[in-house]
Amino acid sequence: MSKLTKQQVVEYDKTYNQHPWLIGNIDPLAVERAEGIYFYDYDGKRYYDMSCQLSCANIGFGHPEISEAIKKQLDILPYNAPAYATAPKSELAKRIIGLAPDNMAKVFFTCGGSDANEAAINIARTVTGRSKIFSRYRSYHGSTLGAGNLSGDPRRFDLELPAAPGFVKFADPYLYRSGLKFKTPAEASAHYLRLLEEQIVYEGADRIAAIEIETVTGANGVIIPPDGYLQGLRALCDKYGILLICDEVMAGFGRTGTAFAVEHWDVKPDIIAFAKGITSGYIQLGGVIISKQIADFYKDKVFQYGLTYSGHTLACAAGIACLDFYEKYSIFDHVKTLGKVFGKLLEEQKKKHVCIGEVRYIGLFGAIELVKNRENREPLVPYGGDKKGVMKRIFGLLRERGFATYGRENNINICPPLIITEQELRSAFEILDSVLSIVDSEL
Ligand SMILES: Cc1ncc(COP(=O)(O)O)c(C=O)c1O
């Protein structure tokens, strides 16, 4: 175990670690330990982990049943090359298929979300013999070359030097910023699907391998599809022989109150990408779930994709332990119930604070969209351009007061550990409330 002092942790980190997505010389907060819904710095200060780190530590930390399962597997067999069968990999795949929509047949394990999406792209192109992949602007699918080009948010820009060919973006059903007034969710869905169909035709429908979406957009501000959208998307894909890929890296494993978010709309994708909540961050693991049709395609064809750590034995053991935990403590039901309180708390904040334009939530997956002006909906910071660090300061104010989270653009994302109690949630919201009052006063 490392014996570094707090000062050494910070100094070595600044000297030797390159942090992702941040400008070179940051002053990192040194974290010493975590327990339940909290983590602690070296001065013993406690933080509500209101984003579950990167929306992955779904069950929080310090659970002996997870540690024990990992330790046991470590002694028996920590790792085996992917061609072998191991008990953890076999059991975990079977259980994931048991949780997935009933058209799903097999799991291919990866190390995280980006490589799950690389696999999804590869599979879609191989199975259809087509090249183009459609995805949306307000999306994040990872940062490896394919997943980075699949992503829509500005993090893709440096991966487009030059852009990988075959990636086409389309507009999200982001109603708050549509500029249009829809009478019903069905009307909104029809509008966005009509625009998409036009684009499919213009791009050559028979050249499009897949449409990939985040079932519920995560990092880019928890954008929830209007009812009818996903069903309509499925129908469009069927009409043109296009595969539907749902990225549930963030939305899966209980975040929205169900195993997979597609359940809310009863839609059956061809591929589901997952990661994060499958092991709750205890060990890295991701994967894709493929339909019976796709699995049949590979019966007599080589699956041309692989990773040394695909189906990592220890990671799969952690996955089984997490699924056991979700089941034993009825976590998905807890999310459904507490999600109602969470929604009310967010709505109360919206009533109280003029800096809030909209709140969006499903299960324990929420975002607060901040505006300068409620009437014209001007965002608190321009898209892709928070040059003055306005949002960074707000996240700093929250963290100083013990509420740790993140967000992109003008959104504060709130994705608490799924084990959080109502009392804990209410206490954390008191901190949020105090910081939003500061933002109000500065408008
Ligand atoms: C929806 C979604 N897909 C893919 C990824 C990439 O996953 P990873 O960071 O594990 O590569 C993320 C990461 O935040 C994500 O939110």
Short mmCIF file of C-alpha atoms and ligand atoms in Angstrom, two decimals:
data_model
loop_
_atom_site.label_atom_id
_atom_site.label_comp_id
_atom_site.label_asym_id
_atom_site.label_seq_id
_atom_site.Cartn_x
_atom_site.Cartn_y
_atom_site.Cartn_z
CA MET A 1 0.00 0.00 0.00
CA SER A 2 1.29 3.47 -0.82
CA LYS A 3 2.62 5.40 2.18
CA LEU A 4 2.70 8.84 0.59
CA THR A 5 1.81 11.89 2.66
CA LYS A 6 -0.93 14.25 1.49
CA GLN A 7 1.72 16.71 0.21
CA GLN A 8 3.48 13.95 -1.77
CA VAL A 9 0.22 12.72 -3.26
CA VAL A 10 -0.51 16.19 -4.60
CA GLU A 11 3.05 17.02 -5.64
CA TYR A 12 3.68 13.70 -7.47
CA ASP A 13 0.25 13.87 -9.07
CA LYS A 14 0.98 17.34 -10.44
CA THR A 15 4.43 16.27 -11.60
CA TYR A 16 3.81 12.80 -13.00
CA ASN A 17 0.14 12.34 -13.84
CA GLN A 18 -1.58 13.61 -16.95
CA HIS A 19 -5.23 14.19 -16.10
CA PRO A 20 -7.86 13.58 -18.78
CA TRP A 21 -9.87 16.50 -20.17
CA LEU A 22 -8.15 19.10 -18.00
CA ILE A 23 -5.66 21.84 -18.71
CA GLY A 24 -2.11 20.83 -17.66
CA ASN A 25 -1.50 22.31 -14.27
CA ILE A 26 -4.51 21.64 -12.07
CA ASP A 27 -4.57 21.60 -8.30
CA PRO A 28 -6.07 18.20 -7.60
CA LEU A 29 -8.06 17.36 -4.48
CA ALA A 30 -6.31 14.41 -2.84
CA VAL A 31 -8.83 11.77 -1.82
CA GLU A 32 -7.84 9.35 0.92
CA ARG A 33 -10.81 7.02 1.32
CA ALA A 34 -14.48 6.49 0.63
CA GLU A 35 -17.37 4.89 2.41
CA GLY A 36 -20.99 4.56 1.35
CA ILE A 37 -22.12 7.76 -0.36
CA TYR A 38 -19.16 9.81 0.89
CA PHE A 39 -15.49 10.24 0.12
CA TYR A 40 -12.93 11.92 2.38
CA ASP A 41 -9.88 14.06 1.75
CA TYR A 42 -6.62 13.87 3.73
CA ASP A 43 -7.89 16.40 6.28
CA GLY A 44 -10.86 14.16 7.03
CA LYS A 45 -13.29 16.46 5.23
CA ARG A 46 -16.38 14.61 4.00
CA TYR A 47 -17.94 15.04 0.55
CA TYR A 48 -21.30 13.81 -0.70
CA ASP A 49 -20.38 11.91 -3.88
CA MET A 50 -23.28 13.44 -5.82
CA SER A 51 -22.01 12.29 -9.19
CA CYS A 52 -20.88 8.80 -8.07
CA GLN A 53 -17.43 9.89 -9.27
CA LEU A 54 -18.02 9.72 -13.05
CA SER A 55 -21.57 8.36 -12.65
CA CYS A 56 -20.14 4.91 -12.11
CA ALA A 57 -19.87 4.19 -8.36
CA ASN A 58 -23.57 3.31 -8.24
CA ILE A 59 -23.56 1.42 -4.94
CA GLY A 60 -20.96 3.57 -3.23
CA PHE A 61 -17.86 2.20 -1.55
CA GLY A 62 -16.87 0.18 1.48
CA HIS A 63 -19.22 -2.79 1.04
CA PRO A 64 -17.58 -5.90 2.54
CA GLU A 65 -19.56 -8.28 0.28
CA ILE A 66 -17.98 -6.74 -2.83
CA SER A 67 -14.45 -6.74 -1.37
CA GLU A 68 -14.83 -10.35 -0.19
CA ALA A 69 -16.02 -11.54 -3.61
CA ILE A 70 -13.07 -9.83 -5.30
CA LYS A 71 -10.54 -11.18 -2.77
CA LYS A 72 -11.88 -14.75 -3.12
CA GLN A 73 -11.62 -14.64 -6.90
CA LEU A 74 -8.15 -13.10 -6.68
CA ASP A 75 -6.89 -16.17 -4.81
CA ILE A 76 -8.57 -18.67 -7.12
CA LEU A 77 -7.91 -17.16 -10.56
CA PRO A 78 -7.48 -13.43 -11.21
CA TYR A 79 -7.29 -13.58 -14.99
CA ASN A 80 -7.56 -15.88 -17.97
CA ALA A 81 -7.10 -15.18 -21.68
CA PRO A 82 -10.44 -14.47 -23.40
CA ALA A 83 -10.57 -17.76 -25.33
CA TYR A 84 -11.04 -19.74 -22.09
CA ALA A 85 -14.30 -20.15 -20.21
CA THR A 86 -14.29 -19.08 -16.56
CA ALA A 87 -17.05 -19.31 -13.99
CA PRO A 88 -17.30 -15.51 -13.40
CA LYS A 89 -17.44 -14.71 -17.12
CA SER A 90 -20.03 -17.42 -17.84
CA GLU A 91 -22.25 -16.48 -14.90
CA LEU A 92 -22.06 -12.74 -15.45
CA ALA A 93 -22.91 -12.99 -19.16
CA LYS A 94 -25.91 -15.24 -18.38
CA ARG A 95 -27.17 -12.84 -15.72
CA ILE A 96 -26.78 -9.78 -17.95
CA ILE A 97 -28.77 -11.52 -20.69
CA GLY A 98 -31.40 -12.28 -18.04
CA LEU A 99 -31.72 -8.55 -17.30
CA ALA A 100 -31.63 -7.36 -20.95
CA PRO A 101 -34.58 -7.15 -23.38
CA ASP A 102 -35.66 -10.61 -24.55
CA ASN A 103 -34.22 -10.26 -28.07
CA MET A 104 -30.69 -10.22 -26.63
CA ALA A 105 -28.45 -13.29 -26.78
CA LYS A 106 -24.77 -12.74 -25.99
CA VAL A 107 -22.29 -10.45 -24.23
CA PHE A 108 -18.86 -9.37 -25.42
CA PHE A 109 -16.91 -7.92 -22.50
CA THR A 110 -14.55 -4.95 -22.79
CA CYS A 111 -12.61 -2.88 -20.24
CA GLY A 112 -14.92 0.15 -20.24
CA GLY A 113 -17.38 2.25 -22.20
CA SER A 114 -15.18 3.61 -25.00
CA ASP A 115 -14.03 0.19 -26.14
CA ALA A 116 -17.59 -1.12 -25.79
CA ASN A 117 -18.58 1.49 -28.37
CA GLU A 118 -15.59 0.61 -30.57
CA ALA A 119 -16.90 -2.94 -30.53
CA ALA A 120 -20.44 -1.75 -31.33
CA ILE A 121 -19.18 0.24 -34.35
CA ASN A 122 -17.13 -2.72 -35.56
CA ILE A 123 -20.05 -5.15 -35.19
CA ALA A 124 -22.53 -2.82 -36.91
CA ARG A 125 -20.26 -2.31 -39.92
CA THR A 126 -19.40 -6.01 -40.21
CA VAL A 127 -22.96 -7.26 -39.87
CA THR A 128 -24.54 -4.77 -42.28
CA GLY A 129 -21.63 -4.32 -44.70
CA ARG A 130 -22.41 -0.57 -44.50
CA SER A 131 -20.11 2.18 -43.27
CA LYS A 132 -21.97 5.18 -41.85
CA ILE A 133 -22.82 5.53 -38.19
CA PHE A 134 -25.33 8.17 -37.07
CA SER A 135 -25.14 9.69 -33.59
CA ARG A 136 -26.32 12.87 -31.90
CA TYR A 137 -24.66 16.19 -31.12
CA ARG A 138 -25.39 16.24 -27.41
CA SER A 139 -23.71 12.93 -26.74
CA TYR A 140 -20.60 11.37 -25.31
CA HIS A 141 -19.60 7.85 -26.23
CA GLY A 142 -15.92 7.76 -25.25
CA SER A 143 -12.55 9.07 -26.30
CA THR A 144 -10.84 6.33 -28.30
CA LEU A 145 -10.71 7.12 -32.02
CA GLY A 146 -14.03 5.56 -33.07
CA ALA A 147 -15.95 6.32 -29.88
CA GLY A 148 -14.52 9.85 -29.88
CA ASN A 149 -15.70 10.47 -33.44
CA LEU A 150 -19.04 8.94 -32.53
CA SER A 151 -19.39 11.43 -29.66
CA GLY A 152 -21.13 14.67 -30.46
CA ASP A 153 -19.99 17.06 -27.76
CA PRO A 154 -16.98 19.36 -28.28
CA ARG A 155 -14.61 16.79 -26.79
CA ARG A 156 -14.61 15.21 -30.25
CA PHE A 157 -13.02 18.23 -31.95
CA ASP A 158 -9.40 17.28 -31.27
CA LEU A 159 -10.14 13.72 -32.38
CA GLU A 160 -11.31 15.10 -35.72
CA LEU A 161 -7.82 16.12 -36.87
CA PRO A 162 -8.73 14.67 -39.31
CA ALA A 163 -12.12 13.18 -38.49
CA ALA A 164 -12.54 9.44 -38.90
CA PRO A 165 -14.77 8.86 -41.94
CA GLY A 166 -18.35 7.67 -41.77
CA PHE A 167 -19.67 9.47 -38.68
CA VAL A 168 -22.77 11.61 -39.19
CA LYS A 169 -24.42 13.73 -36.48
CA PHE A 170 -28.10 14.55 -36.07
CA ALA A 171 -30.12 16.71 -33.67
CA ASP A 172 -31.27 15.53 -30.25
CA PRO A 173 -34.89 15.79 -29.14
CA TYR A 174 -33.79 18.49 -26.71
CA LEU A 175 -37.15 20.15 -26.23
CA TYR A 176 -36.06 22.93 -23.88
CA ARG A 177 -33.82 24.31 -26.63
CA SER A 178 -35.87 23.38 -29.69
CA GLY A 179 -37.36 26.86 -30.08
CA LEU A 180 -40.70 25.19 -30.86
CA LYS A 181 -43.79 24.59 -28.76
CA PHE A 182 -45.10 21.03 -28.98
CA LYS A 183 -48.55 20.14 -27.68
CA THR A 184 -47.58 16.59 -26.74
CA PRO A 185 -44.45 14.45 -26.43
CA ALA A 186 -45.73 12.45 -29.43
CA GLU A 187 -45.76 15.63 -31.53
CA ALA A 188 -42.20 16.45 -30.47
CA SER A 189 -41.04 12.91 -31.24
CA ALA A 190 -42.68 13.03 -34.68
CA HIS A 191 -40.93 16.34 -35.43
CA TYR A 192 -37.44 15.09 -34.58
CA LEU A 193 -37.97 11.73 -36.28
CA ARG A 194 -39.15 13.43 -39.46
CA LEU A 195 -35.96 15.53 -39.55
CA LEU A 196 -33.91 12.40 -38.93
CA GLU A 197 -35.63 10.47 -41.71
CA GLU A 198 -34.90 13.29 -44.13
CA GLN A 199 -31.24 13.11 -43.14
CA ILE A 200 -31.19 9.31 -43.51
CA VAL A 201 -32.49 9.66 -47.07
CA TYR A 202 -29.99 12.42 -47.92
CA GLU A 203 -27.08 10.36 -46.54
CA GLY A 204 -28.13 7.24 -48.47
CA ALA A 205 -30.18 4.89 -46.28
CA ASP A 206 -28.44 1.80 -47.65
CA ARG A 207 -25.07 3.15 -46.52
CA ILE A 208 -26.01 3.54 -42.89
CA ALA A 209 -24.93 0.70 -40.61
CA ALA A 210 -26.30 1.99 -37.32
CA ILE A 211 -27.88 4.78 -35.37
CA GLU A 212 -26.36 5.05 -31.92
CA ILE A 213 -27.89 7.07 -29.11
CA GLU A 214 -27.50 7.36 -25.38
CA THR A 215 -30.92 6.07 -24.30
CA VAL A 216 -30.94 8.90 -21.78
CA THR A 217 -28.20 11.41 -22.56
CA GLY A 218 -25.91 11.56 -19.53
CA ALA A 219 -22.88 13.81 -19.34
CA ASN A 220 -24.46 16.39 -21.63
CA GLY A 221 -27.26 17.19 -19.21
CA VAL A 222 -29.62 14.23 -18.70
CA ILE A 223 -31.77 14.71 -21.79
CA ILE A 224 -34.70 12.32 -21.63
CA PRO A 225 -36.39 11.27 -24.90
CA PRO A 226 -40.04 12.31 -25.25
CA ASP A 227 -42.46 9.37 -25.22
CA GLY A 228 -42.69 7.82 -28.64
CA TYR A 229 -39.21 8.87 -29.74
CA LEU A 230 -37.42 5.61 -29.07
CA GLN A 231 -40.26 3.54 -30.49
CA GLY A 232 -40.23 5.74 -33.59
CA LEU A 233 -36.46 5.41 -33.87
CA ARG A 234 -36.79 1.61 -33.72
CA ALA A 235 -39.38 1.76 -36.51
CA LEU A 236 -37.14 4.01 -38.66
CA CYS A 237 -34.20 1.62 -38.19
CA ASP A 238 -36.38 -1.34 -39.18
CA LYS A 239 -37.69 0.50 -42.24
CA TYR A 240 -34.17 1.09 -43.59
CA GLY A 241 -32.34 -2.02 -42.30
CA ILE A 242 -30.27 0.09 -39.88
CA LEU A 243 -29.10 -1.30 -36.52
CA LEU A 244 -30.15 0.51 -33.34
CA ILE A 245 -27.38 0.80 -30.75
CA CYS A 246 -28.28 2.10 -27.30
CA ASP A 247 -25.39 3.36 -25.21
CA GLU A 248 -26.32 2.61 -21.60
CA VAL A 249 -22.83 3.05 -20.22
CA MET A 250 -24.20 5.69 -17.83
CA ALA A 251 -27.95 5.00 -17.88
CA GLY A 252 -27.71 1.24 -17.27
CA PHE A 253 -27.72 -0.79 -14.07
CA GLY A 254 -30.28 1.03 -12.01
CA ARG A 255 -29.51 4.69 -12.65
CA THR A 256 -33.03 5.27 -14.02
CA GLY A 257 -34.71 2.68 -11.75
CA THR A 258 -34.50 -0.23 -14.19
CA ALA A 259 -31.69 -2.55 -15.28
CA PHE A 260 -31.60 -0.78 -18.65
CA ALA A 261 -33.24 2.55 -19.50
CA VAL A 262 -34.78 1.15 -22.72
CA GLU A 263 -37.27 -0.67 -20.46
CA HIS A 264 -39.05 2.65 -19.81
CA TRP A 265 -40.11 2.75 -23.45
CA ASP A 266 -40.19 -1.01 -24.08
CA VAL A 267 -37.75 -0.81 -26.96
CA LYS A 268 -35.47 -3.62 -28.12
CA PRO A 269 -32.17 -2.36 -29.52
CA ASP A 270 -29.86 -4.54 -31.62
CA ILE A 271 -26.85 -3.69 -29.45
CA ILE A 272 -26.58 -2.26 -25.93
CA ALA A 273 -23.26 -0.84 -24.73
CA PHE A 274 -22.70 -0.93 -20.96
CA ALA A 275 -19.92 -0.28 -18.39
CA LYS A 276 -19.77 1.82 -15.19
CA GLY A 277 -22.61 0.46 -12.98
CA ILE A 278 -21.91 -3.18 -13.85
CA THR A 279 -19.04 -3.14 -11.33
CA SER A 280 -19.87 0.18 -9.68
CA GLY A 281 -16.30 1.29 -10.27
CA TYR A 282 -14.74 -1.39 -8.06
CA ILE A 283 -12.90 -2.84 -11.09
CA GLN A 284 -13.14 -1.58 -14.67
CA LEU A 285 -15.45 -3.54 -16.96
CA GLY A 286 -17.71 -2.81 -19.92
CA GLY A 287 -19.22 -4.61 -22.85
CA VAL A 288 -21.80 -4.93 -25.55
CA ILE A 289 -24.93 -7.04 -25.49
CA ILE A 290 -25.86 -8.31 -28.94
CA SER A 291 -29.18 -9.53 -30.30
CA LYS A 292 -29.96 -13.12 -31.36
CA GLN A 293 -29.78 -12.02 -34.99
CA ILE A 294 -26.28 -10.60 -34.57
CA ALA A 295 -25.12 -13.59 -32.53
CA ASP A 296 -26.41 -15.86 -35.33
CA PHE A 297 -24.45 -13.83 -37.89
CA TYR A 298 -21.23 -14.66 -36.02
CA LYS A 299 -22.01 -18.40 -35.80
CA ASP A 300 -19.92 -19.07 -38.90
CA LYS A 301 -17.88 -15.85 -39.05
CA VAL A 302 -14.86 -14.66 -37.10
CA PHE A 303 -15.62 -11.93 -34.56
CA GLN A 304 -12.91 -9.52 -35.68
CA TYR A 305 -12.35 -7.66 -32.46
CA GLY A 306 -10.54 -8.53 -29.27
CA LEU A 307 -8.83 -7.31 -26.14
CA THR A 308 -6.34 -9.03 -23.84
CA TYR A 309 -8.60 -8.25 -20.91
CA SER A 310 -11.94 -9.10 -22.50
CA GLY A 311 -13.99 -10.93 -19.88
CA HIS A 312 -11.40 -10.21 -17.18
CA THR A 313 -12.02 -12.84 -14.51
CA LEU A 314 -11.63 -10.59 -11.48
CA ALA A 315 -13.73 -7.82 -13.06
CA CYS A 316 -16.48 -10.33 -13.86
CA ALA A 317 -16.43 -11.52 -10.23
CA ALA A 318 -16.89 -7.88 -9.17
CA GLY A 319 -19.77 -7.63 -11.66
CA ILE A 320 -21.52 -10.65 -10.15
CA ALA A 321 -21.05 -9.22 -6.65
CA CYS A 322 -22.60 -5.91 -7.78
CA LEU A 323 -25.58 -7.64 -9.40
CA ASP A 324 -26.03 -9.61 -6.14
CA PHE A 325 -25.94 -6.31 -4.24
CA TYR A 326 -28.52 -4.68 -6.53
CA GLU A 327 -30.80 -7.69 -6.03
CA LYS A 328 -30.27 -8.23 -2.30
CA TYR A 329 -31.06 -4.62 -1.41
CA SER A 330 -33.70 -4.10 -4.15
CA ILE A 331 -31.71 -1.14 -5.37
CA PHE A 332 -33.64 -0.61 -8.61
CA ASP A 333 -36.93 -0.40 -6.67
CA HIS A 334 -35.32 1.98 -4.18
CA VAL A 335 -34.30 4.21 -7.11
CA LYS A 336 -37.86 4.19 -8.44
CA THR A 337 -39.26 5.22 -5.05
CA LEU A 338 -36.60 7.75 -4.10
CA GLY A 339 -36.59 9.08 -7.65
CA LYS A 340 -39.99 10.67 -6.90
CA VAL A 341 -38.53 12.58 -3.94
CA PHE A 342 -35.50 13.51 -6.03
CA GLY A 343 -37.80 14.95 -8.71
CA LYS A 344 -39.74 16.97 -6.12
CA LEU A 345 -36.54 18.35 -4.62
CA LEU A 346 -35.32 19.42 -8.05
CA GLU A 347 -38.67 21.06 -8.87
CA GLU A 348 -38.54 22.94 -5.54
CA GLN A 349 -35.10 24.24 -6.46
CA LYS A 350 -36.44 25.38 -9.81
CA LYS A 351 -39.29 27.30 -8.15
CA LYS A 352 -36.89 28.95 -5.76
CA HIS A 353 -33.95 29.92 -7.97
CA VAL A 354 -34.16 32.24 -10.98
CA CYS A 355 -30.86 30.87 -12.28
CA ILE A 356 -32.56 27.57 -13.11
CA GLY A 357 -34.07 27.26 -16.58
CA GLU A 358 -35.07 23.63 -16.43
CA VAL A 359 -34.60 20.55 -14.26
CA ARG A 360 -34.61 17.08 -15.84
CA TYR A 361 -34.69 13.78 -13.99
CA ILE A 362 -35.48 10.10 -14.25
CA GLY A 363 -34.75 7.73 -11.37
CA LEU A 364 -31.67 9.15 -9.65
CA PHE A 365 -30.34 10.67 -12.86
CA GLY A 366 -30.78 14.43 -12.84
CA ALA A 367 -29.51 17.74 -14.21
CA ILE A 368 -30.10 21.40 -13.46
CA GLU A 369 -29.79 23.65 -16.48
CA LEU A 370 -28.62 27.12 -15.51
CA VAL A 371 -29.64 30.25 -17.41
CA LYS A 372 -28.87 33.96 -17.32
CA ASN A 373 -32.44 34.76 -18.19
CA ARG A 374 -35.45 32.51 -17.75
CA GLU A 375 -37.53 34.38 -20.31
CA ASN A 376 -35.23 34.01 -23.30
CA ARG A 377 -33.48 30.89 -21.91
CA GLU A 378 -30.01 32.35 -22.52
CA PRO A 379 -27.63 29.72 -21.11
CA LEU A 380 -25.46 30.77 -18.17
CA VAL A 381 -22.42 30.02 -20.34
CA PRO A 382 -22.34 29.77 -24.14
CA TYR A 383 -22.16 26.31 -25.71
CA GLY A 384 -18.56 25.04 -25.71
CA GLY A 385 -17.29 28.37 -24.41
CA ASP A 386 -17.14 28.78 -20.62
CA LYS A 387 -14.00 30.87 -21.03
CA LYS A 388 -14.40 32.69 -17.72
CA GLY A 389 -14.80 29.45 -15.80
CA VAL A 390 -18.27 30.35 -14.48
CA MET A 391 -19.40 26.73 -14.16
CA LYS A 392 -16.04 25.66 -12.77
CA ARG A 393 -16.49 28.20 -9.98
CA ILE A 394 -19.99 26.88 -9.21
CA PHE A 395 -18.67 23.32 -8.97
CA GLY A 396 -15.90 24.69 -6.72
CA LEU A 397 -18.43 26.40 -4.43
CA LEU A 398 -20.38 23.16 -4.18
CA ARG A 399 -17.29 21.09 -3.43
CA GLU A 400 -16.03 23.54 -0.80
CA ARG A 401 -19.32 22.92 1.00
CA GLY A 402 -19.03 19.14 0.68
CA PHE A 403 -21.17 18.50 -2.43
CA ALA A 404 -19.02 16.94 -5.17
CA THR A 405 -20.32 16.72 -8.70
CA TYR A 406 -19.64 17.75 -12.29
CA GLY A 407 -21.49 18.80 -15.42
CA ARG A 408 -21.00 19.97 -18.96
CA GLU A 409 -21.96 23.26 -20.57
CA ASN A 410 -24.51 25.06 -18.36
CA ASN A 411 -25.67 21.93 -16.52
CA ILE A 412 -25.08 20.65 -13.01
CA ASN A 413 -25.41 16.87 -13.18
CA ILE A 414 -26.68 15.13 -10.08
CA CYS A 415 -26.35 11.34 -10.01
CA PRO A 416 -26.08 10.31 -6.36
CA PRO A 417 -25.13 6.81 -5.28
CA LEU A 418 -28.21 4.62 -5.67
CA ILE A 419 -28.01 3.62 -2.00
CA ILE A 420 -28.58 7.19 -0.79
CA THR A 421 -31.42 7.63 1.74
CA GLU A 422 -34.11 10.33 1.63
CA GLN A 423 -32.55 12.07 4.65
CA GLU A 424 -29.10 12.12 3.04
CA LEU A 425 -30.55 13.39 -0.21
CA ARG A 426 -32.36 16.22 1.59
CA SER A 427 -29.18 17.19 3.48
CA ALA A 428 -27.14 17.27 0.28
CA PHE A 429 -29.82 19.46 -1.37
CA GLU A 430 -29.41 22.03 1.44
CA ILE A 431 -25.84 22.56 0.19
CA LEU A 432 -27.03 22.81 -3.40
CA ASP A 433 -29.71 25.30 -2.38
CA SER A 434 -27.16 27.57 -0.67
CA VAL A 435 -24.90 27.64 -3.74
CA LEU A 436 -27.78 28.28 -6.16
CA SER A 437 -28.74 31.29 -3.99
CA ILE A 438 -25.25 32.69 -4.61
CA VAL A 439 -25.68 32.13 -8.37
CA ASP A 440 -29.09 33.88 -8.24
CA SER A 441 -27.60 36.87 -6.45
CA GLU A 442 -24.90 37.29 -9.09
CA LEU A 443 -27.19 37.26 -12.14
C1 LIG B 1 -22.72 7.27 -22.32
C2 LIG B 1 -21.25 6.99 -22.24
N1 LIG B 1 -20.69 6.19 -23.15
C3 LIG B 1 -19.38 5.90 -23.13
C4 LIG B 1 -18.55 6.44 -22.17
C5 LIG B 1 -17.08 6.13 -22.17
O1 LIG B 1 -16.81 5.21 -21.15
P1 LIG B 1 -15.32 5.05 -20.59
O2 LIG B 1 -14.94 6.35 -19.98
O3 LIG B 1 -15.46 3.92 -19.60
O4 LIG B 1 -14.45 4.67 -21.72
C6 LIG B 1 -19.09 7.29 -21.20
C7 LIG B 1 -18.24 7.88 -20.16
O5 LIG B 1 -18.60 8.74 -19.42
C8 LIG B 1 -20.47 7.57 -21.24
O6 LIG B 1 -21.05 8.38 -20.35
#
